[in-house]
Coordinates of C-alpha atoms in Angstrom, one line a residue:
Chain A
M46 CA 0.0 0.1 0.0
I47 CA 1.3 3.5 -1.0
H48 CA 1.7 6.0 1.8
R49 CA 1.4 9.7 0.9
C50 CA 0.9 12.9 2.4
P51 CA -2.6 13.3 3.5
W52 CA -3.5 16.6 2.0
P53 CA -4.4 15.4 -1.6
G54 CA -7.3 13.4 -0.2
E55 CA -9.0 11.3 -2.9
D56 CA -9.1 13.8 -5.7
P57 CA -7.3 12.2 -8.7
L58 CA -6.0 15.5 -10.0
Y59 CA -4.7 16.5 -6.5
I60 CA -3.1 13.1 -6.2
A61 CA -1.4 13.3 -9.5
Y62 CA -0.1 16.8 -8.5
H63 CA 1.3 15.4 -5.3
D64 CA 2.9 12.3 -6.9
T65 CA 4.6 14.0 -9.9
E66 CA 5.0 17.8 -9.4
W67 CA 4.9 19.0 -5.8
G68 CA 8.3 19.3 -4.2
V69 CA 10.2 18.4 -7.4
P70 CA 13.2 21.0 -7.7
E71 CA 12.3 23.7 -10.3
R72 CA 15.2 25.7 -11.6
D73 CA 13.8 27.1 -14.8
S74 CA 13.3 30.9 -14.3
E75 CA 10.1 31.2 -16.3
A76 CA 8.6 28.2 -14.8
L77 CA 9.3 29.5 -11.3
F78 CA 7.8 32.8 -12.4
A79 CA 4.6 31.1 -13.6
K80 CA 4.3 29.1 -10.4
L81 CA 4.7 32.2 -8.3
I82 CA 2.0 33.9 -10.3
L83 CA -0.4 30.9 -9.7
D84 CA 0.4 30.9 -6.0
G85 CA -0.6 34.7 -5.8
F86 CA -3.9 33.9 -7.7
Q87 CA -4.5 31.3 -4.9
A88 CA -4.7 33.8 -2.2
G89 CA -7.9 33.3 -0.4
L90 CA -8.8 30.2 -2.3
S91 CA -7.9 26.5 -2.1
W92 CA -5.0 25.2 -4.3
I93 CA -7.4 22.6 -5.9
T94 CA -9.4 25.5 -7.4
I95 CA -6.3 27.0 -9.1
L96 CA -5.2 23.4 -10.2
R97 CA -8.5 22.7 -11.9
K98 CA -8.2 26.1 -13.8
R99 CA -4.5 25.8 -14.5
E100 CA -4.9 25.0 -18.1
N101 CA -7.4 27.9 -18.5
F102 CA -4.8 30.3 -16.8
L103 CA -2.0 29.2 -19.2
E104 CA -4.0 29.7 -22.2
A105 CA -5.5 33.1 -21.1
F106 CA -2.1 34.4 -19.9
D107 CA -0.1 33.2 -23.0
G108 CA 1.7 30.6 -20.8
F109 CA 2.8 33.3 -18.3
K110 CA 5.6 34.2 -20.6
P111 CA 7.0 37.5 -18.8
E112 CA 7.9 39.1 -22.1
T113 CA 4.4 38.8 -23.4
L114 CA 2.6 39.4 -20.0
A115 CA 4.6 42.6 -19.4
R116 CA 3.2 44.0 -22.4
Y117 CA -0.5 43.5 -21.5
S118 CA -2.7 46.5 -22.1
E119 CA -6.0 47.6 -20.4
A120 CA -7.9 45.7 -23.2
D121 CA -6.1 42.5 -22.2
I122 CA -7.1 43.1 -18.6
E123 CA -10.7 43.5 -19.6
R124 CA -10.5 40.3 -21.8
L125 CA -9.1 38.4 -18.8
L126 CA -11.9 39.8 -16.5
G127 CA -14.4 38.4 -18.9
N128 CA -12.9 34.8 -18.8
A129 CA -14.8 32.7 -16.5
G130 CA -12.2 29.9 -16.7
I131 CA -9.8 31.8 -14.5
I132 CA -10.0 33.8 -11.2
R133 CA -11.4 37.2 -12.3
S134 CA -9.6 39.5 -9.9
R135 CA -8.3 42.8 -11.2
A136 CA -5.9 43.1 -8.4
K137 CA -4.4 39.8 -8.9
I138 CA -4.3 40.3 -12.8
E139 CA -2.7 43.7 -12.5
A140 CA -0.2 42.2 -9.9
A141 CA 0.6 39.3 -12.4
I142 CA 1.5 42.0 -15.2
G143 CA 3.4 44.0 -12.7
N144 CA 5.3 41.0 -11.6
A145 CA 6.3 40.2 -15.2
K146 CA 7.8 43.7 -15.6
A147 CA 9.7 43.1 -12.3
W148 CA 10.8 39.7 -13.6
L149 CA 12.1 41.5 -16.9
A150 CA 13.7 44.5 -15.0
M151 CA 15.7 41.8 -12.8
R152 CA 16.9 39.9 -16.1
E153 CA 17.8 43.3 -17.7
G154 CA 19.7 44.1 -14.5
G155 CA 21.7 40.8 -14.9
Q156 CA 19.8 38.9 -12.2
D157 CA 18.8 35.5 -13.0
F158 CA 15.3 34.9 -11.3
S159 CA 16.1 31.2 -10.5
D160 CA 19.5 32.0 -9.0
F161 CA 18.0 34.8 -6.9
L162 CA 15.3 32.6 -5.5
W163 CA 17.5 29.5 -4.8
D164 CA 20.1 31.6 -3.0
F165 CA 17.7 31.7 -0.1
V166 CA 18.2 28.1 0.4
D167 CA 21.9 28.2 -0.6
G168 CA 21.1 26.6 -3.8
E169 CA 20.0 23.2 -2.6
P170 CA 16.6 21.9 -1.3
V171 CA 16.2 22.0 2.5
Q172 CA 15.5 18.4 3.4
N173 CA 12.9 18.5 6.2
R174 CA 11.7 15.5 8.0
F175 CA 8.3 16.2 9.1
A176 CA 6.1 13.3 10.5
S177 CA 2.9 15.1 10.8
M178 CA 1.2 18.0 8.8
K179 CA 1.1 19.7 12.3
D180 CA 4.8 20.1 12.1
V181 CA 4.8 21.8 8.7
P182 CA 5.0 25.4 9.0
A183 CA 3.2 28.1 7.3
E184 CA 6.1 30.4 6.9
T185 CA 10.0 30.3 7.8
Q186 CA 12.7 32.8 8.1
A187 CA 13.8 32.0 4.5
S188 CA 10.3 32.6 3.1
Q189 CA 10.1 35.8 5.0
A190 CA 13.5 36.9 3.5
M191 CA 12.4 35.8 0.1
S192 CA 9.2 37.6 0.3
K193 CA 10.9 40.9 1.5
A194 CA 13.4 40.5 -1.3
L195 CA 10.7 40.0 -3.9
K196 CA 8.8 43.0 -2.7
K197 CA 11.9 45.1 -2.9
E198 CA 12.1 44.0 -6.6
G199 CA 8.5 45.2 -7.2
F200 CA 6.6 41.9 -6.9
K201 CA 3.2 41.6 -5.3
F202 CA 1.0 38.9 -4.0
C203 CA 4.2 37.4 -2.5
G204 CA 3.8 37.5 1.3
P205 CA 5.9 35.0 3.4
V206 CA 3.1 32.5 3.6
I207 CA 2.4 32.4 -0.2
V208 CA 6.2 32.3 -0.7
Y209 CA 6.7 29.3 1.7
A210 CA 3.9 27.4 -0.2
F211 CA 5.8 28.3 -3.4
M212 CA 9.1 27.0 -1.8
Q213 CA 7.3 23.8 -1.0
A214 CA 5.9 23.4 -4.5
T215 CA 9.2 24.1 -6.4
G216 CA 11.3 21.9 -4.2
M217 CA 13.3 24.5 -2.4
V218 CA 12.1 22.7 0.8
N219 CA 11.2 19.0 0.8
D220 CA 8.0 19.0 2.9
H221 CA 6.7 15.5 2.0
L222 CA 6.2 13.7 5.2
V223 CA 8.9 11.3 6.0
T224 CA 6.1 8.6 5.9
C225 CA 5.2 9.6 2.2
F226 CA 6.7 7.6 -0.7
R227 CA 7.6 10.9 -2.5
H228 CA 9.9 12.1 0.4
D229 CA 13.0 9.9 -0.5
E230 CA 12.1 10.3 -4.3
V231 CA 12.2 14.1 -4.2
K232 CA 15.3 14.0 -2.0
A233 CA 17.0 12.0 -4.7
L234 CA 16.4 14.8 -7.2
S235 CA 18.6 17.1 -5.2
R236 CA 21.9 18.0 -7.0
S237 CA 23.9 17.0 -3.8
S238 CA 22.2 13.6 -3.3
Chain B
M1350 CA -54.8 24.3 9.8
K1351 CA -53.6 26.2 12.9
R1352 CA -51.6 23.1 13.8
V1353 CA -49.8 23.1 10.4
L1354 CA -49.0 26.7 10.7
K1355 CA -47.5 26.1 14.2
L1356 CA -45.4 23.3 12.9
A1357 CA -44.2 25.3 10.0
A1358 CA -43.4 28.2 12.4
L1359 CA -41.5 25.7 14.7
G1360 CA -39.6 24.4 11.6
A1361 CA -38.5 27.7 10.5
C1362 CA -37.3 28.6 14.0
C1363 CA -35.2 25.4 14.2
L1364 CA -33.6 26.1 10.7
A1365 CA -32.8 29.7 11.8
L1366 CA -31.1 28.5 15.1
C1367 CA -29.0 25.9 13.2
A1368 CA -27.9 28.7 10.7
C1369 CA -26.9 30.9 13.6
A1370 CA -25.0 28.2 15.5
N1371 CA -21.7 28.9 13.9
R1372 CA -21.9 32.6 13.8
P1373 CA -20.3 34.9 16.5
P1374 CA -22.6 36.5 19.1
A1375 CA -23.8 40.0 18.3
H1376 CA -21.4 41.5 20.7
A1377 CA -18.5 39.9 19.0
L1378 CA -18.9 41.3 15.7
D1379 CA -16.1 43.7 16.0
R1380 CA -13.4 41.5 14.6
T1381 CA -9.9 41.3 13.0
C1382 CA -9.3 38.9 10.2
E1383 CA -6.3 37.6 8.5
M1384 CA -4.9 34.8 6.5
G1385 CA -4.5 31.8 8.5
G1386 CA -2.8 28.5 8.3
R1387 CA -0.8 27.3 5.4
H1388 CA -1.0 28.5 1.8
G1389 CA -0.6 26.2 -1.2
A1390 CA -1.4 22.7 -1.7
T1391 CA -1.1 21.7 1.9
G1392 CA -3.4 24.6 3.0
V1393 CA -6.2 24.0 5.2
L1394 CA -7.3 27.3 6.6
E1395 CA -7.6 30.2 4.2
Y1396 CA -8.8 32.8 6.5
Q1397 CA -9.5 33.2 10.2
C1398 CA -11.1 35.9 12.3
V1399 CA -10.5 36.9 15.8
D1400 CA -13.9 38.0 17.0
G1401 CA -14.7 40.6 19.6
D1402 CA -15.2 37.8 22.3
G1403 CA -11.6 36.6 21.7
V1404 CA -12.6 33.4 19.9
I1405 CA -10.8 32.5 16.7
R1406 CA -13.3 31.3 14.0
E1407 CA -12.5 30.2 10.5
R1408 CA -14.4 31.9 7.6
P1409 CA -13.1 30.6 4.4
Q1410 CA -16.1 31.4 2.3
P1411 CA -16.7 35.1 2.6
I1412 CA -13.2 36.0 2.0
H1413 CA -13.1 33.9 -1.1
R1414 CA -15.7 36.1 -2.5
V1415 CA -14.3 39.4 -1.1
I1416 CA -10.6 39.4 -2.1
S1417 CA -10.3 36.8 -4.7
G1418 CA -12.8 36.9 -7.4
G1419 CA -14.1 33.6 -6.3
R1420 CA -17.7 34.7 -7.0
N1421 CA -16.8 35.2 -10.6
G1422 CA -14.1 32.8 -11.1

């Protein structure tokens, strides 16, 4: 019998996300950007809501390509506000566009987004060994520092709690429970393992 | 007929009481709310409020509608 983290429940989409994506170290700058934006869209909602709409998001937002997103006009915002397949929040849509501009500004300044983020964990996933979901924090000093740095670069919807969830999902921390079959599999994906 | 009306009124009262059971008392409506618990895939709480009576109550639904476009999205 497979033992996995309890949070996906019985939902097949959630289980697939847990089993194949969550916690896998992501080092691609554009993929990290897209994930951060989706995490921002989740604010106040459950992740499964975003997961079910993810394909719609990718289609509506041109794959979250920063170069494209940064050029979005008011007409694009109106188009997105009329799209029932996504979360129609003007604040979040405008934040996504602003974040794309911040991402581009960092790149133009010679700062790679992936290196910038991974530096907060010294370039390697933090291997936690939590036995229970009660032990898993909502935020850490590293997520607080990353959040502060992102805000300084002009990013929005990136508070320390959102950022910690982002760090978990993108494998900067391994928060699969030690009893979960993915804990060791994800650990093995670390560069230093 | 009167008996039916009485029963209907009683039923309505019971439903109203049930609906109110999880609401803070009137004196506790002065509250502060903030994001609570974990975010992301492992998130359980989305939002929690400390009511005027000092009790922390979870209110995921209203804030979905208020801050996140959940009503439309």
